[in-house]
Amino acid sequence: MSDVHQRIDQLVKSNNILLFMKGSASFPQCGFSGRAVQILKACGVEASQIATVNVLEDDEIRQGIKDYSQWPTIPQLYVKGEFIGGSDIMMEMYESGELKKLLAA
Ligand SMILES: N[C@@H](CCC(=O)N[C@@H](CS)C(=O)NCC(=O)O)C(=O)O
Ligand code: FES
């Protein structure tokens, strides 16, 4: 396992709700990442429950997470170690009520 793969594995396994994003929850640096944070909040998740990784501060993770999840873009949401998707998928799952259920479980 490569170093970055191992780092990501560790992050994903130790944070219930983990968002790889550009910027931070309180200061998103891209509209897609901002939308992802808003969707989580709309599901009733407190800011303090959201762990985030700012990929703009870590080029290795910015590339590594795409390989890890086999998903080409940021943001990327992980819940309980499982890759959920980017902001479009989050929005679809929010609208169907599925995301709220998943986050509450
Ligand atoms: N449709 C995507 C939008 C996300 C997106 O297009 N992200 C781009 C621009 S922020 C990206 O991550 N590009 C690669 C990069 O910046 O490393 C989604 O559902 O999340
Ligand atoms: S940083 Fe330009 S679209 Fe996300």
Coordinates of N, CA and C and ligand atoms in Angstrom, one line a residue:
M1 N 0.9 -1.2 0.0 CA 0.0 0.0 0.0 C 0.9 1.2 0.0
S2 N 0.6 2.2 -0.8 CA 1.4 3.4 -0.9 C 1.1 4.2 0.4
D3 N 2.1 5.1 0.6 CA 2.0 6.0 1.8 C 0.7 6.8 1.8
V4 N 0.4 7.4 0.7 CA -0.8 8.3 0.7 C -2.1 7.4 0.8
H5 N -2.1 6.3 0.2 CA -3.2 5.4 0.3 C -3.4 5.0 1.8
Q6 N -2.4 4.8 2.5 CA -2.4 4.4 3.9 C -2.9 5.6 4.7
R7 N -2.5 6.8 4.4 CA -2.9 8.0 5.1 C -4.4 8.2 4.9
I8 N -4.9 8.0 3.7 CA -6.3 8.2 3.4 C -7.1 7.1 4.1
D9 N -6.6 5.9 4.1 CA -7.3 4.8 4.7 C -7.5 5.1 6.2
Q10 N -6.5 5.6 6.8 CA -6.6 6.0 8.3 C -7.6 7.1 8.5
L11 N -7.6 8.1 7.7 CA -8.6 9.2 7.8 C -10.0 8.7 7.6
V12 N -10.2 7.9 6.6 CA -11.5 7.4 6.3 C -12.1 6.5 7.4
K13 N -11.2 5.7 8.0 CA -11.6 4.8 9.0 C -11.8 5.4 10.4
S14 N -11.2 6.6 10.6 CA -11.3 7.1 11.9 C -12.3 8.3 12.0
N15 N -13.0 8.6 10.9 CA -13.9 9.7 11.0 C -15.3 9.3 10.4
N16 N -16.3 9.4 11.2 CA -17.6 8.9 10.8 C -18.1 9.7 9.5
I17 N -18.0 11.0 9.6 CA -18.4 11.8 8.5 C -17.2 12.6 8.0
L18 N -16.7 12.3 6.8 CA -15.5 12.9 6.4 C -15.6 13.4 5.0
L19 N -15.3 14.7 4.9 CA -15.5 15.4 3.6 C -14.2 15.9 3.1
F20 N -13.7 15.3 1.9 CA -12.6 15.9 1.2 C -13.1 17.0 0.4
M21 N -12.5 18.2 0.6 CA -13.1 19.4 0.0 C -12.0 20.4 -0.3
K22 N -12.4 21.5 -0.9 CA -11.5 22.6 -1.1 C -11.9 23.7 -0.1
G23 N -10.9 24.0 0.8 CA -11.2 25.0 1.9 C -11.7 24.2 3.1
S24 N -12.4 24.9 4.0 CA -12.9 24.3 5.2 C -14.4 24.5 5.3
A25 N -15.0 23.8 6.2 CA -16.4 23.9 6.4 C -16.9 25.3 6.6
S26 N -16.1 26.1 7.4 CA -16.4 27.5 7.6 C -16.0 28.4 6.5
F27 N -15.1 27.9 5.7 CA -14.6 28.8 4.6 C -14.3 28.0 3.3
P28 N -15.4 27.5 2.7 CA -15.2 26.7 1.5 C -14.5 27.5 0.4
Q29 N -13.7 26.9 -0.4 CA -13.0 27.7 -1.5 C -13.4 27.3 -2.9
C30 N -14.5 26.6 -2.9 CA -15.1 26.3 -4.2 C -16.6 26.1 -4.0
G31 N -17.4 26.4 -5.0 CA -18.9 26.3 -4.8 C -19.3 24.9 -4.6
F32 N -18.7 23.9 -5.3 CA -19.1 22.5 -5.1 C -18.8 22.0 -3.7
S33 N -17.7 22.4 -3.2 CA -17.4 22.1 -1.8 C -18.3 22.8 -0.8
G34 N -18.6 24.0 -1.1 CA -19.6 24.8 -0.2 C -21.0 24.1 -0.3
R35 N -21.3 23.6 -1.4 CA -22.6 23.0 -1.6 C -22.7 21.7 -0.7
A36 N -21.6 21.0 -0.8 CA -21.5 19.7 0.0 C -21.7 20.0 1.5
V37 N -21.0 21.0 2.0 CA -21.2 21.4 3.4 C -22.6 21.8 3.7
Q38 N -23.2 22.5 2.9 CA -24.6 23.0 3.1 C -25.5 21.8 3.1
I39 N -25.3 20.8 2.2 CA -26.2 19.7 2.2 C -26.1 18.9 3.5
L40 N -24.9 18.7 4.0 CA -24.7 18.0 5.3 C -25.4 18.8 6.4
K41 N -25.3 20.1 6.4 CA -26.0 20.9 7.4 C -27.5 20.7 7.3
A42 N -28.0 20.7 6.1 CA -29.4 20.6 5.8 C -29.9 19.2 6.3
C43 N -29.0 18.3 6.4 CA -29.4 17.0 6.9 C -29.4 16.9 8.5
G44 N -29.1 18.1 9.1 CA -29.1 18.2 10.5 C -27.7 17.9 11.2
V45 N -26.7 17.7 10.4 CA -25.4 17.4 10.9 C -24.7 18.7 11.4
E46 N -24.2 18.7 12.7 CA -23.6 19.8 13.3 C -22.2 20.0 12.6
A47 N -21.7 21.3 12.5 CA -20.4 21.5 12.0 C -19.3 20.7 12.7
S48 N -19.5 20.6 14.0 CA -18.5 19.9 14.8 C -18.4 18.4 14.5
Q49 N -19.5 17.9 13.8 CA -19.5 16.4 13.5 C -18.8 16.2 12.1
I50 N -18.6 17.2 11.4 CA -18.0 17.1 10.0 C -16.5 17.2 10.1
A51 N -15.8 16.1 9.8 CA -14.3 16.2 9.6 C -14.1 16.5 8.2
T52 N -13.1 17.4 8.0 CA -12.8 17.8 6.6 C -11.3 17.7 6.3
V53 N -11.0 17.4 5.1 CA -9.6 17.5 4.6 C -9.6 18.5 3.5
N54 N -8.7 19.5 3.7 CA -8.6 20.5 2.6 C -7.6 20.1 1.6
V55 N -8.0 19.7 0.5 CA -7.1 19.1 -0.5 C -6.2 20.2 -1.2
L56 N -6.6 21.4 -1.0 CA -5.8 22.5 -1.5 C -4.5 22.7 -0.7
E57 N -4.5 22.1 0.5 CA -3.3 22.2 1.3 C -2.4 20.9 1.2
D58 N -2.8 20.0 0.4 CA -2.1 18.7 0.3 C -2.3 18.1 -1.1
D59 N -1.3 18.4 -2.0 CA -1.4 17.9 -3.3 C -1.4 16.4 -3.4
E60 N -0.7 15.7 -2.5 CA -0.6 14.3 -2.5 C -2.0 13.7 -2.3
I61 N -2.8 14.3 -1.4 CA -4.1 13.8 -1.1 C -5.1 14.2 -2.2
R62 N -4.9 15.4 -2.7 CA -5.7 15.9 -3.8 C -5.7 14.9 -5.0
Q63 N -4.6 14.3 -5.3 CA -4.5 13.3 -6.4 C -4.8 11.9 -5.8
G64 N -4.3 11.6 -4.6 CA -4.5 10.3 -4.0 C -5.9 9.9 -3.8
I65 N -6.7 10.9 -3.4 CA -8.1 10.5 -3.1 C -8.9 10.1 -4.3
K66 N -8.5 10.7 -5.5 CA -9.1 10.3 -6.7 C -8.8 8.9 -7.1
D67 N -7.6 8.5 -6.8 CA -7.2 7.1 -7.1 C -7.9 6.2 -6.1
Y68 N -7.9 6.6 -4.8 CA -8.4 5.8 -3.7 C -9.9 5.4 -4.0
S69 N -10.7 6.5 -4.3 CA -12.1 6.3 -4.5 C -12.5 6.0 -5.9
Q70 N -11.5 6.1 -6.8 CA -11.8 6.0 -8.3 C -12.9 7.0 -8.7
W71 N -12.8 8.2 -8.2 CA -13.7 9.3 -8.5 C -12.9 10.5 -8.8
P72 N -13.2 11.2 -10.0 CA -12.2 12.2 -10.5 C -12.3 13.6 -9.9
T73 N -13.3 13.9 -9.0 CA -13.4 15.2 -8.6 C -13.5 15.4 -7.1
I74 N -13.4 16.6 -6.6 CA -13.6 17.1 -5.2 C -14.8 17.9 -5.2
P75 N -15.7 17.9 -4.3 CA -15.7 17.2 -3.0 C -15.9 15.7 -3.1
Q76 N -15.6 15.0 -2.0 CA -15.9 13.6 -1.9 C -16.3 13.3 -0.5
L77 N -17.5 12.7 -0.3 CA -18.0 12.4 1.0 C -17.8 10.9 1.3
Y78 N -17.3 10.7 2.5 CA -17.2 9.3 3.1 C -18.0 9.3 4.4
V79 N -18.8 8.2 4.5 CA -19.6 8.0 5.8 C -19.3 6.6 6.3
K80 N -18.9 6.6 7.5 CA -18.5 5.3 8.2 C -17.6 4.5 7.3
G81 N -16.6 5.1 6.7 CA -15.6 4.4 5.9 C -16.0 4.1 4.5
E82 N -17.2 4.5 4.1 CA -17.7 4.1 2.8 C -17.8 5.4 1.9
F83 N -17.3 5.3 0.7 CA -17.4 6.4 -0.2 C -18.8 6.6 -0.7
I84 N -19.4 7.8 -0.6 CA -20.7 8.0 -1.0 C -20.8 8.7 -2.3
G85 N -20.0 9.8 -2.5 CA -20.0 10.4 -3.8 C -19.6 11.9 -3.7
G86 N -19.8 12.6 -4.8 CA -19.5 14.0 -4.9 C -20.8 14.8 -4.6
S87 N -20.8 16.1 -5.0 CA -21.9 17.0 -4.6 C -23.2 16.7 -5.3
D88 N -23.1 16.3 -6.6 CA -24.3 15.9 -7.3 C -25.0 14.7 -6.7
I89 N -24.2 13.7 -6.4 CA -24.8 12.5 -5.7 C -25.4 12.9 -4.4
M90 N -24.6 13.7 -3.6 CA -25.1 14.1 -2.3 C -26.5 14.9 -2.5
M91 N -26.6 15.7 -3.5 CA -27.9 16.4 -3.7 C -29.0 15.5 -4.0
E92 N -28.7 14.5 -4.9 CA -29.8 13.5 -5.2 C -30.2 12.8 -4.0
M93 N -29.2 12.4 -3.2 CA -29.5 11.5 -2.0 C -30.2 12.4 -0.9
Y94 N -29.9 13.7 -0.9 CA -30.6 14.6 0.0 C -32.0 14.7 -0.4
E95 N -32.3 14.9 -1.7 CA -33.6 15.1 -2.2 C -34.5 13.9 -2.0
S96 N -33.9 12.7 -2.1 CA -34.7 11.5 -1.9 C -34.8 11.1 -0.4
G97 N -34.1 11.9 0.5 CA -34.2 11.6 1.9 C -33.2 10.5 2.4
E98 N -32.5 9.9 1.4 CA -31.6 8.8 1.7 C -30.4 9.3 2.5
L99 N -29.9 10.5 2.2 CA -28.7 10.9 2.8 C -28.9 11.2 4.3
K100 N -30.1 11.8 4.6 CA -30.4 12.1 6.0 C -30.5 10.8 6.8
K101 N -31.1 9.8 6.2 CA -31.2 8.4 6.9 C -29.8 7.9 7.1
L102 N -29.0 7.9 6.1 CA -27.6 7.4 6.2 C -26.8 8.1 7.3
L103 N -27.0 9.4 7.4 CA -26.2 10.2 8.3 C -26.7 10.0 9.7
A104 N -28.0 9.7 9.9 CA -28.6 9.5 11.2 C -28.3 8.1 11.7
A105 N -28.0 7.2 10.9 CA -27.9 5.8 11.3 C -26.7 5.6 12.2
Ligands
LIG1 N1 -20.1 17.4 -10.5 C1 -19.1 17.4 -9.5 C2 -18.5 18.7 -9.3 C3 -17.2 18.7 -8.7 C4 -16.1 19.1 -9.6 O1 -16.3 19.3 -10.9 N2 -14.9 19.3 -9.1 C5 -13.7 19.8 -9.9 C6 -13.5 21.3 -9.8 S1 -13.5 21.8 -8.1 C7 -12.5 19.0 -9.5 O2 -12.4 18.5 -8.4 N3 -11.4 19.1 -10.3 C8 -10.2 18.4 -10.0 C9 -9.3 19.1 -9.0 O3 -9.5 20.3 -8.8 O4 -8.4 18.5 -8.5 C10 -19.7 16.9 -8.2 O5 -20.7 16.2 -8.3 O6 -19.1 17.0 -7.1
FES2 S1 -12.2 25.3 -7.7 FE1 -13.0 25.9 -9.6 S2 -14.8 24.7 -9.8 FE2 -14.0 24.1 -7.9

